[in-house]
Short mmCIF file of C-alpha atoms in Angstrom, two decimals:
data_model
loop_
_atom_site.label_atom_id
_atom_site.label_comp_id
_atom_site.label_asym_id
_atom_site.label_seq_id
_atom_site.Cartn_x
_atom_site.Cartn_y
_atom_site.Cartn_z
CA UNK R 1 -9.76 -5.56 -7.39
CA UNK R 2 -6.75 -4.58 -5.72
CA UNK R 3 -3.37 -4.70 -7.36
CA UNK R 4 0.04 -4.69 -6.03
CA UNK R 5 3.17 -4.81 -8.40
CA UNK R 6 6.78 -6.47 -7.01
CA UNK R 7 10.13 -6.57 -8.83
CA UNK R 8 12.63 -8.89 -8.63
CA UNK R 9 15.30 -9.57 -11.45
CA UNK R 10 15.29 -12.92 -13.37
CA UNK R 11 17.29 -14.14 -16.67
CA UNK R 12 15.49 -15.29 -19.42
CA UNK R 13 17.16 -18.89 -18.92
CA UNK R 14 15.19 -19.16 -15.68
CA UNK R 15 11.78 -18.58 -16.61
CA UNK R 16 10.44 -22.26 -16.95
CA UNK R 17 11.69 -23.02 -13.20
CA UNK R 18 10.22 -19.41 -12.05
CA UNK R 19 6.76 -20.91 -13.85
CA UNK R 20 6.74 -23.67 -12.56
CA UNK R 21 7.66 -22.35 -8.79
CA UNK R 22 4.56 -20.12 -8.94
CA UNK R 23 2.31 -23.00 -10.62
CA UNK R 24 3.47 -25.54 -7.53
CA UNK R 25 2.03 -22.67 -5.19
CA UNK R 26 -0.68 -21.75 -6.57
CA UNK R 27 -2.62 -25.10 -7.32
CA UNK R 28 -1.42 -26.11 -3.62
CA UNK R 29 -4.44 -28.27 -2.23
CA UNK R 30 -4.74 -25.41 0.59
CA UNK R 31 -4.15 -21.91 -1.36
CA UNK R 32 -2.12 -19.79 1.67
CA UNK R 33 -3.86 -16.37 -0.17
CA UNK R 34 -7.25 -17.13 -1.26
CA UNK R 35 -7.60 -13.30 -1.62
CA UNK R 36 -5.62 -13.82 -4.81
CA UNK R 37 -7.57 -14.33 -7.87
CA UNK R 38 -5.13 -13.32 -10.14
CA UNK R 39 -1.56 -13.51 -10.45
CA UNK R 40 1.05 -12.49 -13.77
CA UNK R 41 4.31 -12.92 -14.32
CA UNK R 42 6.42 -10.54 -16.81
CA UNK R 43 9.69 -10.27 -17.99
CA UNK R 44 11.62 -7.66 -19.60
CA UNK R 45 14.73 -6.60 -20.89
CA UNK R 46 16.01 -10.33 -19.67
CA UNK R 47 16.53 -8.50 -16.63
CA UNK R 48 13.42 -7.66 -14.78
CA UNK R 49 10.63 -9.87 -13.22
CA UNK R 50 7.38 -7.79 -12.23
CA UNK R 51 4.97 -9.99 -10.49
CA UNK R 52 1.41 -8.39 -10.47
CA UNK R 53 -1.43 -9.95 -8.15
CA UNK R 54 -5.14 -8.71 -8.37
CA UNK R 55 -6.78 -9.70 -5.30
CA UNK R 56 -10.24 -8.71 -3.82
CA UNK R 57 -8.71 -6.99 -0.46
CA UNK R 58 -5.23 -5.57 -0.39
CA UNK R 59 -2.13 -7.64 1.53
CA UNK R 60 -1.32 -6.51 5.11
CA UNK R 61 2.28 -8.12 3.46
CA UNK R 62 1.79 -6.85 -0.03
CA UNK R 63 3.83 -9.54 -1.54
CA UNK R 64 1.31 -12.61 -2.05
CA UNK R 65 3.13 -15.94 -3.59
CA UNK R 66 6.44 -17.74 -2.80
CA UNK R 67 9.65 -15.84 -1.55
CA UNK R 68 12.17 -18.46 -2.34
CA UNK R 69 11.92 -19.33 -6.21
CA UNK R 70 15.29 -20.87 -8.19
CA UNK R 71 16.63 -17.86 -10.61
CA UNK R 72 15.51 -14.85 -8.87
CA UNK R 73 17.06 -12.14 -6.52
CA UNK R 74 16.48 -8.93 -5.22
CA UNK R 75 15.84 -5.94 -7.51
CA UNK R 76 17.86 -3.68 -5.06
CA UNK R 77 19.26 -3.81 -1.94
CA UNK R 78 15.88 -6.41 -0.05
CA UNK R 79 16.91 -8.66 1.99
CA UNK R 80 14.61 -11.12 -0.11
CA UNK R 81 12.85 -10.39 -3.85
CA UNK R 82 9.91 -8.70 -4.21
CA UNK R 83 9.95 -6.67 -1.97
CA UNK R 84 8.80 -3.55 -0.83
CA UNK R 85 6.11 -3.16 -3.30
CA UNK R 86 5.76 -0.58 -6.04
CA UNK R 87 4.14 2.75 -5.43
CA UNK R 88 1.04 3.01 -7.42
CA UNK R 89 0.24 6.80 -8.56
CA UNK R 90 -2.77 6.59 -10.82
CA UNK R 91 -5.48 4.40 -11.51
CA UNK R 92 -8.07 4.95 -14.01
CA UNK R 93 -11.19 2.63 -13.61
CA UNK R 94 -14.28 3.48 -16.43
CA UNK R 95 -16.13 0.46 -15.41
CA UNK R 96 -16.00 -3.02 -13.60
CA UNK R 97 -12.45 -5.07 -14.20
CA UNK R 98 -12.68 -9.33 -14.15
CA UNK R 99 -9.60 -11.44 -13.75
CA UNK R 100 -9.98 -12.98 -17.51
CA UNK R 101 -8.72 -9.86 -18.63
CA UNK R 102 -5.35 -9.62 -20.08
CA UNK R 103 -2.53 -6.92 -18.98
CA UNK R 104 -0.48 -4.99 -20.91
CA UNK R 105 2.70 -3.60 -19.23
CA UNK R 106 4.72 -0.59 -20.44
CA UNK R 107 8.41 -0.49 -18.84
CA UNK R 108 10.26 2.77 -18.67
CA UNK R 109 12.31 4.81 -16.29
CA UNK R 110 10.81 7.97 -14.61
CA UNK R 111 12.37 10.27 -11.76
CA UNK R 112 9.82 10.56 -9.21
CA UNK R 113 9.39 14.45 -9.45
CA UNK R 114 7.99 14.01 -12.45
CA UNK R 115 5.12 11.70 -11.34
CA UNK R 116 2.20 14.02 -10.75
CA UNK R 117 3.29 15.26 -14.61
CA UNK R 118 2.55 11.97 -15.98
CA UNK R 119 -0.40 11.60 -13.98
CA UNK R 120 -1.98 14.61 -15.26
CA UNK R 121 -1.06 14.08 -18.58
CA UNK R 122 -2.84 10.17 -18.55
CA UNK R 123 -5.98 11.88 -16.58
CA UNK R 124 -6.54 14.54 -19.07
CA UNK R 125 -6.45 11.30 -22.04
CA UNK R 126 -8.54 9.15 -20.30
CA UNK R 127 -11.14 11.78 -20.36
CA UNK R 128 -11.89 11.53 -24.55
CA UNK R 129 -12.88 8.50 -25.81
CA UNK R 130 -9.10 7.74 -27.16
CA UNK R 131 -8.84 4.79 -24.46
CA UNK R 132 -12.39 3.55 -24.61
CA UNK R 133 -12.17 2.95 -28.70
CA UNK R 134 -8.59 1.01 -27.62
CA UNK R 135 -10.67 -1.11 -25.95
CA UNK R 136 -8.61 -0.31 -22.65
CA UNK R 137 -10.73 -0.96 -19.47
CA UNK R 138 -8.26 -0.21 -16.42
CA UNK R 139 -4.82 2.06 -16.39
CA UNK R 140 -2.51 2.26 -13.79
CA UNK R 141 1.06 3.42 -13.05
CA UNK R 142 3.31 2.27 -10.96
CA UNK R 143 6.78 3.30 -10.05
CA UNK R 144 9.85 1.62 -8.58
CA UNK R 145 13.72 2.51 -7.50
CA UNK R 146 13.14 4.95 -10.87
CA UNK R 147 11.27 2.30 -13.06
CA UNK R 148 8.18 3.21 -14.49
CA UNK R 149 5.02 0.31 -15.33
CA UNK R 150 2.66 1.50 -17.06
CA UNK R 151 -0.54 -1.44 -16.47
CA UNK R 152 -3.69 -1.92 -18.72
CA UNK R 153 -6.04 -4.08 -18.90
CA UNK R 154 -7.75 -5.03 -22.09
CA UNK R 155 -10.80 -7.28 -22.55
CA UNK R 156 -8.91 -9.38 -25.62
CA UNK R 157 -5.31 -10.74 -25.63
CA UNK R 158 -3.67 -8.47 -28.34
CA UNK R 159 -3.31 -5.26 -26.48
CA UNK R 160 0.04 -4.60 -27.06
CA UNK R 161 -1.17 -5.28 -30.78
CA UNK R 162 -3.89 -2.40 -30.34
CA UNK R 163 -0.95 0.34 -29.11
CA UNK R 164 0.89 -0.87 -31.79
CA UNK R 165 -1.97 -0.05 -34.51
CA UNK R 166 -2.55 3.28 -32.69
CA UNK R 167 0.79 4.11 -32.98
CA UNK R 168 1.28 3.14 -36.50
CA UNK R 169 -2.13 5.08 -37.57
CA UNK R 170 -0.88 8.06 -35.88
CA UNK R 171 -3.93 8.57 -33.76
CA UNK R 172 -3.51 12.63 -33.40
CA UNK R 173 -4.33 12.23 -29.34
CA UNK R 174 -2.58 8.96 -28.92
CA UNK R 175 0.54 10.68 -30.94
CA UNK R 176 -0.31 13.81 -28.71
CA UNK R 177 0.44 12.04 -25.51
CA UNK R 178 3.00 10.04 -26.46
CA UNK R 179 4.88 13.32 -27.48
CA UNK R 180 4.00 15.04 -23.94
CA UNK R 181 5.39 12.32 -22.54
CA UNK R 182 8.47 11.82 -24.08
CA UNK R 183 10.86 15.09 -22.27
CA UNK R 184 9.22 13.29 -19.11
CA UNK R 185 9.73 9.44 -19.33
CA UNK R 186 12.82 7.85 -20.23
CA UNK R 187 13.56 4.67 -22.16
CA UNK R 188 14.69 1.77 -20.17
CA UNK R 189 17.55 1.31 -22.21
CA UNK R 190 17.43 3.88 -25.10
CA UNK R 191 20.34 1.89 -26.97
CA UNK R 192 17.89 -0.41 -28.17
CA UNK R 193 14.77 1.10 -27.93
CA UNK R 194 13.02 1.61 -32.10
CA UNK R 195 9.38 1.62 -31.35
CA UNK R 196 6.90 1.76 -28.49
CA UNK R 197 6.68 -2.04 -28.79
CA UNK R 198 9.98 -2.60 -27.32
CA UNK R 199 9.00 -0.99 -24.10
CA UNK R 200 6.93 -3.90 -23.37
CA UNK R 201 7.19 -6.35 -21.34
CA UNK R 202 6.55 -10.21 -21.90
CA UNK R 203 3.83 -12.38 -20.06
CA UNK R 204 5.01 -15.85 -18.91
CA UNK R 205 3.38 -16.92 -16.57
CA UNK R 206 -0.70 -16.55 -16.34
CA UNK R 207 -3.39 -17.57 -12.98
CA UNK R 208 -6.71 -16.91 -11.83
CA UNK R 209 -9.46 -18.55 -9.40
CA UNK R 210 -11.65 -20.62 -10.92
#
């Protein structure tokens, strides 16, 4: 599958209308993308709305759904939200990916220099058997205007729960990496930031093909 990742910015307070905006569109008696077969909606830092579509050919447009939703403008500077597209700079792929799997999305900031450093860093990990025993099945990393999404896909609902665990049973090469990366990768808003929970974002909104 073939994933492209757009950011727009949203309030909390809007999220029900942004729903139900993508919903209408998506069960529309003549689907306008039936390349899609699945679509996500997350929100974080009631700021940011990343919209992530897996479809099975990429987008000559990138941007697959409706442009004009109630509650959401441009991240920065577009003429219209979601657009251009975020840059993705790593994929890891052990095996094949469905669209019943859930996603798990990291947020963080990242200056692009440092990009091929994070790469590395997430292609020497997801050579030990650290991500398999996660149960993680896809990685990727995208980056945007200096925000960094960091997407996995897990088989069960409760990844964020499984990061969570790693974290608190300080896994020595989950720790490891998470201590590489921390010179490189900056919070999203360090004020509030306590644990790696908090740099993740919230699911809302949920589709796939039959």
């Amino acid at each position: 599958m073939h994933t492209t990742v757009t950011v727009a910015r949203m309030t909390t307070a809007e999220r029900e209308r942004v729903a139900a905006g993508f919903a209408e569109f998506d069960t529309a008696d003549t689907p306008a993308e039936p390349k899609t077969v699945r679509r996500q909606l997350f929100h974080y830092h009631n700021e940011l709305l990343i919209h992530i579509v897996d479809s099975d050919a990429p987008s000559p447009d990138e941007h697959t759904g409706p442009d004009l939703v109630p509650g959401v403008t441009a991240y920065d500077h577009a003429a219209v939200p979601f657009r251009p597209a975020a840059r993705r700079y790593y994929h890891w792929l052990p095996g094949p990916v469905h669209p019943s799997m859930y996603s798990t999305l990291v947020v963080n900031r990242l200056a692009p220099a440092r990009r091929v450093q994070v790469a590395k860093l997430f292609a020497d990990f997801d050579t030990t058997e650290v991500p398999h025993r996660m149960g993680t099945r896809r990685r990727q990393l995208f980056a945007y205007h200096g925000v960094y999404f960091h997407l996995q896909d897990f088989e069960t609902p409760d990844g964020g729960a499984v990061i969570a665990e790693a974290w608190k049973q300080a896994d020595p090469r989950f720790i490891q990496i998470c201590d590489d990366l921390d010179p490189l990768i900056e919070k999203y808003d360090a004020a509030t930031w306590r644990k790696p929970a908090d740099a993740v974002a919230e699911r809302f909104y949920h589709w796939e093909t039959a």
